[in-house]
């Protein structure tokens, strides 16, 4: 391959540096995937390195799939011999071969968040822990955090015996791990935790994989936590041919354990490391990159680099300060619709609305629905989180691993088959006393005392059905097994006969599950039930992102990492929202928020909008935040306020509402409105020139400090305040809260 003509100077240098430790600091949009794929191709084609000696680790299945496809284009089918997968998938692959050394069966189940929560609740119940004192969510987060830093339940217990509250959580951790093992199951965090444990307790296993993987590459290294860091470090000890790619400026997952020190301290871990910076950006226009550089340069805890581009400067960053969060939503809808209407090349899929928290989506969903703008949310309820899907997946999990008590308890009476909770409790109690799994007990259900004949017969029928599925498991494809479950259990018939409003969509979801299994069978080498369950369990939101769907994307900035869009709206850019309140009180948190802002800015290819609101509803009350410090950090010459007039937005919204047959009705307003709203005439107002509550009337003229002179056209009660609709002479219609905004009587 003629690499020098295919890559820029820094990219070529990174591709050619194969032996020894290498740190590639890859700025946003600098072509790191191109570097990784050409690096692998160079190793296989030019250096004749066996593909099986190369391990490439990514953070998402989507990224792994894209990398594999691109390498295949360069080297052909030889790519099938190397491992290209996520951390979790790589560890599952190792554990399927080796976990018996830790006392588990190789057909272990992988518990998702639902299964994990059920098991934690069982532990809390057995330990008499009231969820009003310690919530299951707190316990799950604490246990997950301990696994991330490789702290065992025994160590956690020893370290916290003097702390009553944490000691209780340690008791749950101990019991939880025991129950996981009894169920022959691992949770998501265990996949890496147990692999590291395996390597440390069985040096022969570690040595085997060190010999196998002479060359290791890790993408998004800045996002690694302690357990992932340790996993990579152990594997790399053999040959030290480790290449990590990442950007400390894009480390935005500290809240889930990512440690930016892993990438910042790489040269301390590997003193002979070579460091190459990729600073040439191929994604964004010049002004967008300059704005990103302006913001991130305010962080002190970083490797210095400056993004550059040969692209033109493009438009300035457009700022918009709405009066309210509702107006902010209308503005974004107006701009998107206007750009699509004016530019034949613009499509809805060119736009992304990025916010800091999922809760912010509602305002924009409402605005888009009223404007007939197609949209989709990344990070909402996942397909595999729907009840009917989880029910059938529980059948599949149990068929694959009959020791899985959690899945068995979910399906034993679904659909209803006269096996009530009290019956299950009796069986569970018997199983606990005998230290047996639930399945072993129900195989000999006659041995369980105090069960009715009806319950025993129902259980025997259930066992017969399950055993038939277990016999079919290895004889028929997964898609056929799902159809068999839906048919024989009567699950599908029950839904079809249901009068519930969502029954039709639930049936459609189950059909989609069969389709997913069929697709899996045609695209996967390993088409076993275990492989299907692994694929489903390890899927993430971003893996399902469809580039071709013509709709505006709404998502958090965290979810947007790795994606790019021609036009990006970063919304809620206010101190208290972005950055959040916690960040304003902590320098470390502020640096994390600034990195998040940097990631958001660099998602934009051509145009960037940053919007905020003077007032918004937060937890049911109206608040007012100043514009984000991050916006202020952008140089003045790079940004400008959008000159669109508010009355254009309002008249546009009204046209849309009328076209959609929204009916506006006037409501009678009490003449004694100030009293009804609980606002006293003696209320403290700043000076005689300001409007008093008793002076509020329709038709009077008022003056606002920003919007100028206007006429009150409508008055209504809003909680303990008064909502005023005012037509301003130059700024159009505004809805203002009397208690928040001082108005002068004209």
Short mmCIF file of C-alpha atoms in Angstrom, two decimals, residues 171-652:
data_model
loop_
_atom_site.label_atom_id
_atom_site.label_comp_id
_atom_site.label_asym_id
_atom_site.label_seq_id
_atom_site.Cartn_x
_atom_site.Cartn_y
_atom_site.Cartn_z
CA UNK A 171 -23.35 -7.57 53.13
CA UNK A 172 -25.53 -7.27 50.03
CA UNK A 173 -22.43 -7.39 47.81
CA UNK A 174 -21.31 -10.65 49.45
CA UNK A 175 -24.73 -12.29 49.17
CA UNK A 176 -25.31 -10.93 45.67
CA UNK A 177 -22.08 -12.47 44.34
CA UNK A 178 -22.95 -15.79 45.98
CA UNK A 179 -26.39 -15.79 44.36
CA UNK A 180 -24.90 -14.87 40.99
CA UNK A 181 -22.64 -17.89 41.20
CA UNK A 182 -25.53 -20.12 42.36
CA UNK A 183 -27.42 -18.95 39.26
CA UNK A 184 -24.35 -19.51 37.09
CA UNK A 185 -24.63 -15.88 36.06
CA UNK A 186 -22.47 -12.79 35.67
CA UNK A 187 -23.62 -9.20 35.60
CA UNK A 188 -22.26 -6.71 33.09
CA UNK A 189 -19.47 -5.48 35.37
CA UNK A 190 -18.40 -9.06 36.12
CA UNK A 191 -17.42 -9.68 32.51
CA UNK A 192 -14.24 -7.63 32.89
CA UNK A 193 -13.87 -8.05 36.67
CA UNK A 194 -13.90 -11.86 36.39
CA UNK A 195 -11.53 -11.86 33.42
CA UNK A 196 -8.98 -9.84 35.39
CA UNK A 197 -9.50 -12.19 38.35
CA UNK A 198 -8.94 -15.15 36.01
CA UNK A 199 -5.68 -13.66 34.71
CA UNK A 200 -4.37 -12.92 38.21
CA UNK A 201 -5.33 -16.26 39.76
CA UNK A 202 -4.28 -18.40 36.79
CA UNK A 203 -0.96 -17.20 35.33
CA UNK A 204 -1.03 -20.00 32.76
CA UNK A 205 -4.24 -18.59 31.27
CA UNK A 206 -2.78 -15.09 31.20
CA UNK A 207 0.41 -16.37 29.57
CA UNK A 208 -1.63 -18.11 26.86
CA UNK A 209 -3.41 -14.90 25.87
CA UNK A 210 -0.21 -12.85 26.15
CA UNK A 211 1.40 -15.22 23.64
CA UNK A 212 -1.69 -15.17 21.44
CA UNK A 213 -1.96 -11.37 21.21
CA UNK A 214 1.42 -9.96 20.24
CA UNK A 215 -0.17 -6.69 19.13
CA UNK A 216 -2.90 -4.88 21.05
CA UNK A 217 -4.80 -1.77 20.00
CA UNK A 218 -7.32 0.06 22.16
CA UNK A 219 -9.64 2.75 20.81
CA UNK A 220 -11.13 5.53 23.01
CA UNK A 221 -8.53 4.84 25.70
CA UNK A 222 -9.55 7.95 27.62
CA UNK A 223 -12.85 6.22 28.47
CA UNK A 224 -11.30 3.20 30.20
CA UNK A 225 -11.97 2.55 33.86
CA UNK A 226 -9.66 0.77 36.31
CA UNK A 227 -10.74 -2.79 35.44
CA UNK A 228 -10.42 -2.16 31.68
CA UNK A 229 -7.04 -0.51 32.23
CA UNK A 230 -5.86 -3.52 34.24
CA UNK A 231 -7.16 -5.99 31.63
CA UNK A 232 -5.17 -4.25 28.88
CA UNK A 233 -2.07 -3.81 31.02
CA UNK A 234 -1.97 -7.51 31.94
CA UNK A 235 -2.29 -8.60 28.30
CA UNK A 236 0.35 -6.13 27.11
CA UNK A 237 2.99 -7.25 29.61
CA UNK A 238 4.04 -10.05 27.27
CA UNK A 239 5.23 -8.11 24.22
CA UNK A 240 4.51 -4.46 25.11
CA UNK A 241 3.35 -3.85 21.55
CA UNK A 242 0.43 -1.78 22.75
CA UNK A 243 -1.12 1.06 20.79
CA UNK A 244 -3.78 3.19 22.51
CA UNK A 245 -5.79 5.82 20.67
CA UNK A 246 -7.77 8.51 22.39
CA UNK A 247 -8.33 12.13 23.25
CA UNK A 248 -8.15 13.32 26.84
CA UNK A 249 -10.26 16.32 25.78
CA UNK A 250 -13.12 13.91 25.07
CA UNK A 251 -13.06 12.05 28.41
CA UNK A 252 -16.71 12.54 29.43
CA UNK A 253 -17.62 9.37 31.30
CA UNK A 254 -16.14 9.94 34.77
CA UNK A 255 -19.63 9.36 36.19
CA UNK A 256 -19.43 5.75 35.08
CA UNK A 257 -15.85 5.13 36.12
CA UNK A 258 -13.72 6.45 33.24
CA UNK A 259 -10.39 7.76 34.52
CA UNK A 260 -8.69 10.41 32.41
CA UNK A 261 -5.42 9.61 34.26
CA UNK A 262 -5.18 6.36 32.28
CA UNK A 263 -4.37 8.26 29.09
CA UNK A 264 -2.56 11.17 30.77
CA UNK A 265 -0.22 8.75 32.58
CA UNK A 266 0.38 6.37 29.66
CA UNK A 267 4.00 7.50 29.34
CA UNK A 268 4.58 6.71 33.02
CA UNK A 269 3.22 3.17 32.54
CA UNK A 270 5.33 2.73 29.38
CA UNK A 271 8.48 4.91 29.66
CA UNK A 272 9.58 4.07 26.10
CA UNK A 273 6.24 5.11 24.60
CA UNK A 274 6.11 7.09 21.40
CA UNK A 275 3.50 9.90 21.32
CA UNK A 276 1.90 11.11 18.09
CA UNK A 277 -0.70 13.89 17.91
CA UNK A 278 -3.38 13.94 15.22
CA UNK A 279 -4.51 17.57 15.03
CA UNK A 280 -5.68 17.85 11.43
CA UNK A 281 -9.51 17.88 11.50
CA UNK A 282 -11.48 16.59 8.49
CA UNK A 283 -14.99 17.13 9.86
CA UNK A 284 -15.78 20.70 10.84
CA UNK A 285 -15.60 24.19 9.38
CA UNK A 286 -12.89 26.51 10.68
CA UNK A 287 -15.02 28.65 13.00
CA UNK A 288 -16.47 25.59 14.71
CA UNK A 289 -12.97 24.25 15.39
CA UNK A 290 -11.75 27.61 16.66
CA UNK A 291 -14.71 27.75 19.04
CA UNK A 292 -13.92 24.22 20.29
CA UNK A 293 -10.26 25.20 20.83
CA UNK A 294 -11.34 28.35 22.70
CA UNK A 295 -13.47 26.38 25.13
CA UNK A 296 -11.19 23.41 25.83
CA UNK A 297 -8.09 25.59 26.28
CA UNK A 298 -9.56 26.67 29.62
CA UNK A 299 -8.95 23.18 31.03
CA UNK A 300 -5.62 22.77 32.80
CA UNK A 301 -5.56 18.97 33.20
CA UNK A 302 -4.93 18.01 29.56
CA UNK A 303 -2.37 17.23 26.86
CA UNK A 304 -1.90 20.35 24.80
CA UNK A 305 -3.08 20.12 21.19
CA UNK A 306 -4.87 22.45 18.80
CA UNK A 307 -7.26 21.28 16.10
CA UNK A 308 -6.69 22.75 12.67
CA UNK A 309 -8.39 22.41 9.31
CA UNK A 310 -7.84 23.30 5.68
CA UNK A 311 -11.58 23.85 5.32
CA UNK A 312 -13.07 27.37 5.03
CA UNK A 313 -14.19 29.21 8.18
CA UNK A 314 -17.88 28.86 7.34
CA UNK A 315 -20.71 30.52 9.28
CA UNK A 316 -20.21 31.99 12.70
CA UNK A 317 -21.68 30.14 15.67
CA UNK A 318 -25.28 31.30 15.98
CA UNK A 319 -26.49 32.18 19.48
CA UNK A 320 -30.12 32.56 20.50
CA UNK A 321 -31.39 33.69 23.89
CA UNK A 322 -35.08 32.82 24.13
CA UNK A 323 -37.41 34.29 26.70
CA UNK A 324 -38.57 30.84 27.88
CA UNK A 325 -37.75 27.17 27.36
CA UNK A 326 -40.97 26.84 25.35
CA UNK A 327 -39.83 29.60 23.01
CA UNK A 328 -36.43 27.91 22.76
CA UNK A 329 -38.21 24.78 21.49
CA UNK A 330 -40.27 26.80 18.99
CA UNK A 331 -37.11 28.57 17.77
CA UNK A 332 -35.29 25.29 17.07
CA UNK A 333 -38.34 23.88 15.25
CA UNK A 334 -38.69 27.09 13.24
CA UNK A 335 -35.02 27.13 12.17
CA UNK A 336 -34.98 23.46 11.14
CA UNK A 337 -38.21 23.74 9.15
CA UNK A 338 -37.02 26.97 7.55
CA UNK A 339 -33.64 25.50 6.50
CA UNK A 340 -35.27 22.38 5.04
CA UNK A 341 -37.76 24.52 3.09
CA UNK A 342 -35.13 26.92 1.77
CA UNK A 343 -32.41 24.43 0.85
CA UNK A 344 -33.31 21.50 -1.41
CA UNK A 345 -30.22 19.60 -0.25
CA UNK A 346 -31.10 19.83 3.45
CA UNK A 347 -32.88 16.85 4.97
CA UNK A 348 -34.16 16.33 8.49
CA UNK A 349 -31.45 13.75 9.17
CA UNK A 350 -28.88 16.55 8.79
CA UNK A 351 -29.95 18.02 12.14
CA UNK A 352 -29.20 17.00 15.71
CA UNK A 353 -30.47 18.57 18.92
CA UNK A 354 -28.02 17.90 21.74
CA UNK A 355 -28.79 18.43 25.42
CA UNK A 356 -27.11 17.55 28.70
CA UNK A 357 -29.92 15.45 30.23
CA UNK A 358 -32.66 13.30 28.70
CA UNK A 359 -35.33 15.23 30.60
CA UNK A 360 -34.75 18.22 28.31
CA UNK A 361 -36.13 16.40 25.27
CA UNK A 362 -39.81 16.96 26.08
CA UNK A 363 -39.89 20.65 25.08
CA UNK A 364 -38.39 19.84 21.68
CA UNK A 365 -40.59 16.78 21.16
CA UNK A 366 -43.66 18.95 21.71
CA UNK A 367 -42.38 21.63 19.34
CA UNK A 368 -41.51 19.09 16.63
CA UNK A 369 -44.86 17.31 16.91
CA UNK A 370 -46.74 20.59 16.54
CA UNK A 371 -44.55 21.49 13.56
CA UNK A 372 -44.86 18.09 11.86
CA UNK A 373 -41.09 17.61 12.03
CA UNK A 374 -40.07 13.93 12.10
CA UNK A 375 -37.72 13.12 14.97
CA UNK A 376 -36.26 10.20 16.89
CA UNK A 377 -34.76 9.99 20.33
CA UNK A 378 -31.56 8.09 21.02
CA UNK A 379 -31.52 6.94 24.63
CA UNK A 380 -35.24 6.36 25.18
CA UNK A 381 -36.80 3.00 26.04
CA UNK A 382 -34.70 0.37 24.31
CA UNK A 383 -36.27 -2.36 22.23
CA UNK A 384 -34.92 -5.07 24.52
CA UNK A 385 -36.30 -3.28 27.60
CA UNK A 386 -39.93 -3.75 26.53
CA UNK A 387 -41.89 -6.17 28.72
CA UNK A 388 -42.90 -8.65 26.01
CA UNK A 389 -39.33 -8.81 24.70
CA UNK A 390 -37.90 -9.32 28.20
CA UNK A 391 -40.44 -12.11 28.80
CA UNK A 392 -39.37 -14.10 25.74
CA UNK A 393 -35.71 -13.33 26.35
CA UNK A 394 -36.16 -14.76 29.87
CA UNK A 395 -37.43 -17.99 28.29
CA UNK A 396 -34.36 -18.10 26.06
CA UNK A 397 -32.00 -17.35 28.96
CA UNK A 398 -33.51 -20.11 31.08
CA UNK A 399 -33.51 -22.64 28.24
CA UNK A 400 -29.81 -21.87 27.76
CA UNK A 401 -28.98 -21.96 31.49
CA UNK A 402 -31.48 -23.88 33.70
CA UNK A 403 -29.64 -22.69 36.83
CA UNK A 404 -30.92 -19.15 36.16
CA UNK A 405 -33.49 -18.70 38.95
CA UNK A 406 -34.16 -15.06 38.05
CA UNK A 407 -35.35 -15.91 34.55
CA UNK A 408 -37.31 -18.91 35.83
CA UNK A 409 -39.22 -16.78 38.33
CA UNK A 410 -40.12 -14.34 35.56
CA UNK A 411 -41.57 -16.96 33.19
CA UNK A 412 -43.05 -19.60 35.51
CA UNK A 413 -46.48 -17.93 35.39
CA UNK A 414 -46.18 -15.99 32.10
CA UNK A 415 -48.56 -16.40 30.47
CA UNK A 416 -50.74 -17.22 33.49
CA UNK A 417 -50.79 -20.93 34.27
CA UNK A 418 -52.12 -21.06 37.88
CA UNK A 419 -48.70 -20.83 39.54
CA UNK A 420 -49.14 -17.91 41.92
CA UNK A 421 -46.62 -15.97 44.00
CA UNK A 422 -47.32 -17.98 47.16
CA UNK A 423 -46.59 -21.22 45.29
CA UNK A 424 -43.32 -19.82 43.96
CA UNK A 425 -42.37 -18.63 47.45
CA UNK A 426 -42.90 -22.12 48.87
CA UNK A 427 -40.77 -23.62 46.11
CA UNK A 428 -38.08 -20.97 46.66
CA UNK A 429 -38.06 -21.66 50.40
CA UNK A 430 -37.68 -25.38 49.78
CA UNK A 431 -34.88 -24.73 47.27
CA UNK A 432 -33.06 -22.50 49.76
CA UNK A 433 -33.31 -25.12 52.50
CA UNK A 434 -31.97 -27.82 50.18
CA UNK A 435 -29.39 -25.46 48.57
CA UNK A 436 -30.76 -26.43 45.18
CA UNK A 437 -31.72 -24.40 42.14
CA UNK A 438 -35.42 -23.75 41.51
CA UNK A 439 -35.35 -25.90 38.39
CA UNK A 440 -33.97 -28.94 40.24
CA UNK A 441 -36.76 -28.55 42.78
CA UNK A 442 -39.60 -28.28 40.28
CA UNK A 443 -38.29 -31.36 38.46
CA UNK A 444 -39.33 -33.25 41.62
CA UNK A 445 -42.14 -30.93 42.68
CA UNK A 446 -43.97 -33.76 44.50
CA UNK A 447 -41.29 -33.50 47.22
CA UNK A 448 -42.35 -29.93 48.10
CA UNK A 449 -44.83 -29.87 50.97
CA UNK A 450 -47.93 -27.68 51.28
CA UNK A 451 -48.56 -27.39 47.54
CA UNK A 452 -52.05 -27.93 46.17
CA UNK A 453 -52.67 -30.67 43.62
CA UNK A 454 -53.69 -27.99 41.12
CA UNK A 455 -50.38 -26.15 41.57
CA UNK A 456 -48.38 -29.38 41.26
CA UNK A 457 -50.15 -30.27 38.00
CA UNK A 458 -49.56 -26.75 36.61
CA UNK A 459 -45.87 -26.95 37.48
CA UNK A 460 -45.54 -30.38 35.87
CA UNK A 461 -47.08 -29.03 32.66
CA UNK A 462 -44.67 -26.10 32.75
CA UNK A 463 -41.68 -28.44 33.27
CA UNK A 464 -42.82 -30.55 30.33
CA UNK A 465 -42.98 -27.47 28.07
CA UNK A 466 -39.58 -26.19 29.23
CA UNK A 467 -37.95 -29.60 28.75
CA UNK A 468 -39.28 -29.73 25.19
CA UNK A 469 -37.67 -26.34 24.54
CA UNK A 470 -34.37 -27.50 26.03
CA UNK A 471 -34.41 -30.53 23.72
CA UNK A 472 -35.07 -28.26 20.73
CA UNK A 473 -32.40 -25.74 21.72
CA UNK A 474 -29.53 -27.23 19.72
CA UNK A 475 -31.67 -28.72 16.94
CA UNK A 476 -33.44 -25.67 15.53
CA UNK A 477 -32.41 -22.04 14.80
CA UNK A 478 -33.02 -19.38 17.43
CA UNK A 479 -35.76 -17.76 15.33
CA UNK A 480 -37.64 -21.08 15.17
CA UNK A 481 -37.18 -21.56 18.91
CA UNK A 482 -38.74 -18.15 19.57
CA UNK A 483 -41.70 -19.02 17.32
CA UNK A 484 -42.06 -22.31 19.21
CA UNK A 485 -42.09 -20.50 22.56
CA UNK A 486 -44.68 -17.98 21.36
CA UNK A 487 -46.88 -20.75 19.97
CA UNK A 488 -46.66 -23.52 22.59
CA UNK A 489 -46.86 -21.25 25.65
CA UNK A 490 -49.83 -19.37 24.22
CA UNK A 491 -48.03 -16.04 24.76
CA UNK A 492 -48.88 -14.72 21.29
CA UNK A 493 -52.51 -15.89 21.43
CA UNK A 494 -52.98 -14.14 24.77
CA UNK A 495 -51.73 -10.87 23.26
CA UNK A 496 -53.89 -11.24 20.15
CA UNK A 497 -56.98 -11.81 22.33
CA UNK A 498 -56.11 -8.92 24.64
CA UNK A 499 -58.25 -5.81 24.73
CA UNK A 500 -55.29 -3.69 25.84
CA UNK A 501 -54.59 -0.68 23.62
CA UNK A 502 -50.92 -1.56 23.11
CA UNK A 503 -51.42 -5.27 22.35
CA UNK A 504 -51.04 -4.77 18.58
CA UNK A 505 -47.72 -2.94 18.95
CA UNK A 506 -46.53 -5.63 21.38
CA UNK A 507 -47.29 -8.32 18.81
CA UNK A 508 -45.34 -6.28 16.25
CA UNK A 509 -42.40 -6.08 18.67
CA UNK A 510 -42.36 -9.87 19.02
CA UNK A 511 -42.37 -10.25 15.25
CA UNK A 512 -39.40 -7.88 15.18
CA UNK A 513 -37.63 -10.10 17.73
CA UNK A 514 -38.05 -13.08 15.38
CA UNK A 515 -36.68 -10.91 12.56
CA UNK A 516 -33.69 -9.93 14.71
CA UNK A 517 -32.96 -13.60 15.36
CA UNK A 518 -33.26 -14.41 11.64
CA UNK A 519 -30.88 -11.58 10.77
CA UNK A 520 -28.46 -12.85 13.42
CA UNK A 521 -28.53 -16.33 11.85
CA UNK A 522 -27.58 -14.99 8.43
CA UNK A 523 -24.81 -12.65 9.61
CA UNK A 524 -23.07 -14.57 12.40
CA UNK A 525 -20.60 -17.42 12.28
CA UNK A 526 -21.73 -18.73 15.65
CA UNK A 527 -25.52 -19.06 15.45
CA UNK A 528 -26.01 -20.77 18.80
CA UNK A 529 -28.50 -19.58 21.40
CA UNK A 530 -25.62 -18.52 23.67
CA UNK A 531 -24.16 -16.33 20.93
CA UNK A 532 -27.56 -14.70 20.28
CA UNK A 533 -28.06 -13.95 23.97
CA UNK A 534 -24.59 -12.41 24.17
CA UNK A 535 -25.22 -10.21 21.17
CA UNK A 536 -28.50 -8.94 22.59
CA UNK A 537 -27.16 -8.37 26.10
CA UNK A 538 -24.15 -6.40 24.89
CA UNK A 539 -26.07 -4.15 22.49
CA UNK A 540 -26.13 -0.40 23.22
CA UNK A 541 -28.29 2.54 22.07
CA UNK A 542 -25.70 3.80 19.64
CA UNK A 543 -25.40 0.38 17.98
CA UNK A 544 -28.93 0.86 16.64
CA UNK A 545 -28.33 4.35 15.28
CA UNK A 546 -29.57 4.49 11.70
CA UNK A 547 -27.71 7.04 9.58
CA UNK A 548 -30.29 6.89 6.80
CA UNK A 549 -33.54 7.55 8.68
CA UNK A 550 -34.74 11.02 7.59
CA UNK A 551 -35.57 12.52 10.96
CA UNK A 552 -34.06 15.00 13.37
CA UNK A 553 -32.03 13.28 16.10
CA UNK A 554 -32.58 14.24 19.74
CA UNK A 555 -29.94 12.93 22.12
CA UNK A 556 -27.66 13.75 25.02
CA UNK A 557 -24.15 14.95 24.23
CA UNK A 558 -22.87 11.79 25.91
CA UNK A 559 -24.79 9.65 23.41
CA UNK A 560 -23.60 11.78 20.47
CA UNK A 561 -19.93 11.01 21.00
CA UNK A 562 -18.57 9.37 17.85
CA UNK A 563 -21.29 10.82 15.62
CA UNK A 564 -21.37 13.89 13.39
CA UNK A 565 -24.10 16.04 11.80
CA UNK A 566 -24.11 18.91 9.29
CA UNK A 567 -26.15 21.10 11.67
CA UNK A 568 -26.09 20.86 15.46
CA UNK A 569 -28.24 22.69 18.01
CA UNK A 570 -26.71 22.67 21.49
CA UNK A 571 -29.64 23.66 23.70
CA UNK A 572 -30.04 24.66 27.33
CA UNK A 573 -26.68 26.46 27.33
CA UNK A 574 -27.10 28.03 30.76
CA UNK A 575 -25.15 27.91 34.01
CA UNK A 576 -27.10 25.41 36.08
CA UNK A 577 -28.06 23.35 33.03
CA UNK A 578 -24.87 23.11 30.96
CA UNK A 579 -22.69 23.19 33.01
CA UNK A 580 -24.85 21.67 35.75
CA UNK A 581 -25.05 22.97 39.29
CA UNK A 582 -22.49 20.46 40.60
CA UNK A 583 -19.91 21.67 38.10
CA UNK A 584 -20.23 25.27 39.29
CA UNK A 585 -18.93 24.23 42.72
CA UNK A 586 -16.12 21.89 41.62
CA UNK A 587 -13.11 22.61 39.40
CA UNK A 588 -12.82 18.90 38.52
CA UNK A 589 -16.51 18.66 37.57
CA UNK A 590 -16.21 21.88 35.59
CA UNK A 591 -13.37 20.42 33.52
CA UNK A 592 -15.50 17.33 32.80
CA UNK A 593 -18.43 19.55 31.73
CA UNK A 594 -16.11 21.61 29.54
CA UNK A 595 -14.92 18.42 27.84
CA UNK A 596 -18.57 17.53 27.28
CA UNK A 597 -19.16 20.93 25.68
CA UNK A 598 -16.09 20.38 23.48
CA UNK A 599 -17.54 17.04 22.34
CA UNK A 600 -20.86 18.71 21.53
CA UNK A 601 -19.26 21.50 19.51
CA UNK A 602 -17.13 19.09 17.48
CA UNK A 603 -20.18 17.04 16.42
CA UNK A 604 -21.08 19.91 14.04
CA UNK A 605 -19.71 19.80 10.51
CA UNK A 606 -21.15 22.95 8.90
CA UNK A 607 -23.32 24.95 11.29
CA UNK A 608 -23.56 25.22 15.06
CA UNK A 609 -26.35 26.84 17.06
CA UNK A 610 -26.15 27.38 20.82
CA UNK A 611 -29.44 28.30 22.49
CA UNK A 612 -30.53 29.25 25.99
CA UNK A 613 -33.58 30.65 27.75
CA UNK A 614 -34.10 33.47 30.23
CA UNK A 615 -36.67 31.40 32.13
CA UNK A 616 -37.49 27.70 32.23
CA UNK A 617 -39.46 25.25 34.33
CA UNK A 618 -37.26 23.00 36.47
CA UNK A 619 -38.92 20.54 38.87
CA UNK A 620 -42.19 22.40 38.55
CA UNK A 621 -40.91 25.87 39.34
CA UNK A 622 -39.78 28.73 37.13
CA UNK A 623 -36.08 29.53 37.32
CA UNK A 624 -33.79 31.95 35.58
CA UNK A 625 -30.18 31.11 34.70
CA UNK A 626 -27.55 33.21 32.98
CA UNK A 627 -26.05 32.15 29.66
CA UNK A 628 -23.42 29.40 29.97
CA UNK A 629 -19.83 30.36 30.75
CA UNK A 630 -18.85 28.03 27.91
CA UNK A 631 -20.59 30.31 25.41
CA UNK A 632 -18.73 33.28 26.90
CA UNK A 633 -15.39 31.44 26.44
CA UNK A 634 -15.83 31.48 22.65
CA UNK A 635 -14.09 34.46 21.04
CA UNK A 636 -16.41 37.31 20.10
CA UNK A 637 -15.45 37.25 16.42
CA UNK A 638 -16.54 33.60 16.10
CA UNK A 639 -20.15 34.05 17.26
CA UNK A 640 -23.18 36.20 16.62
CA UNK A 641 -26.75 36.38 17.87
CA UNK A 642 -29.36 35.16 15.43
CA UNK A 643 -31.36 38.12 14.18
CA UNK A 644 -34.53 36.13 13.55
CA UNK A 645 -37.45 38.04 14.99
CA UNK A 646 -39.52 36.41 17.70
CA UNK A 647 -42.78 37.38 16.00
CA UNK A 648 -41.66 35.35 12.96
CA UNK A 649 -41.30 32.32 15.23
CA UNK A 650 -44.65 32.96 16.91
CA UNK A 651 -46.52 33.57 13.66
CA UNK A 652 -44.91 30.43 12.23
#
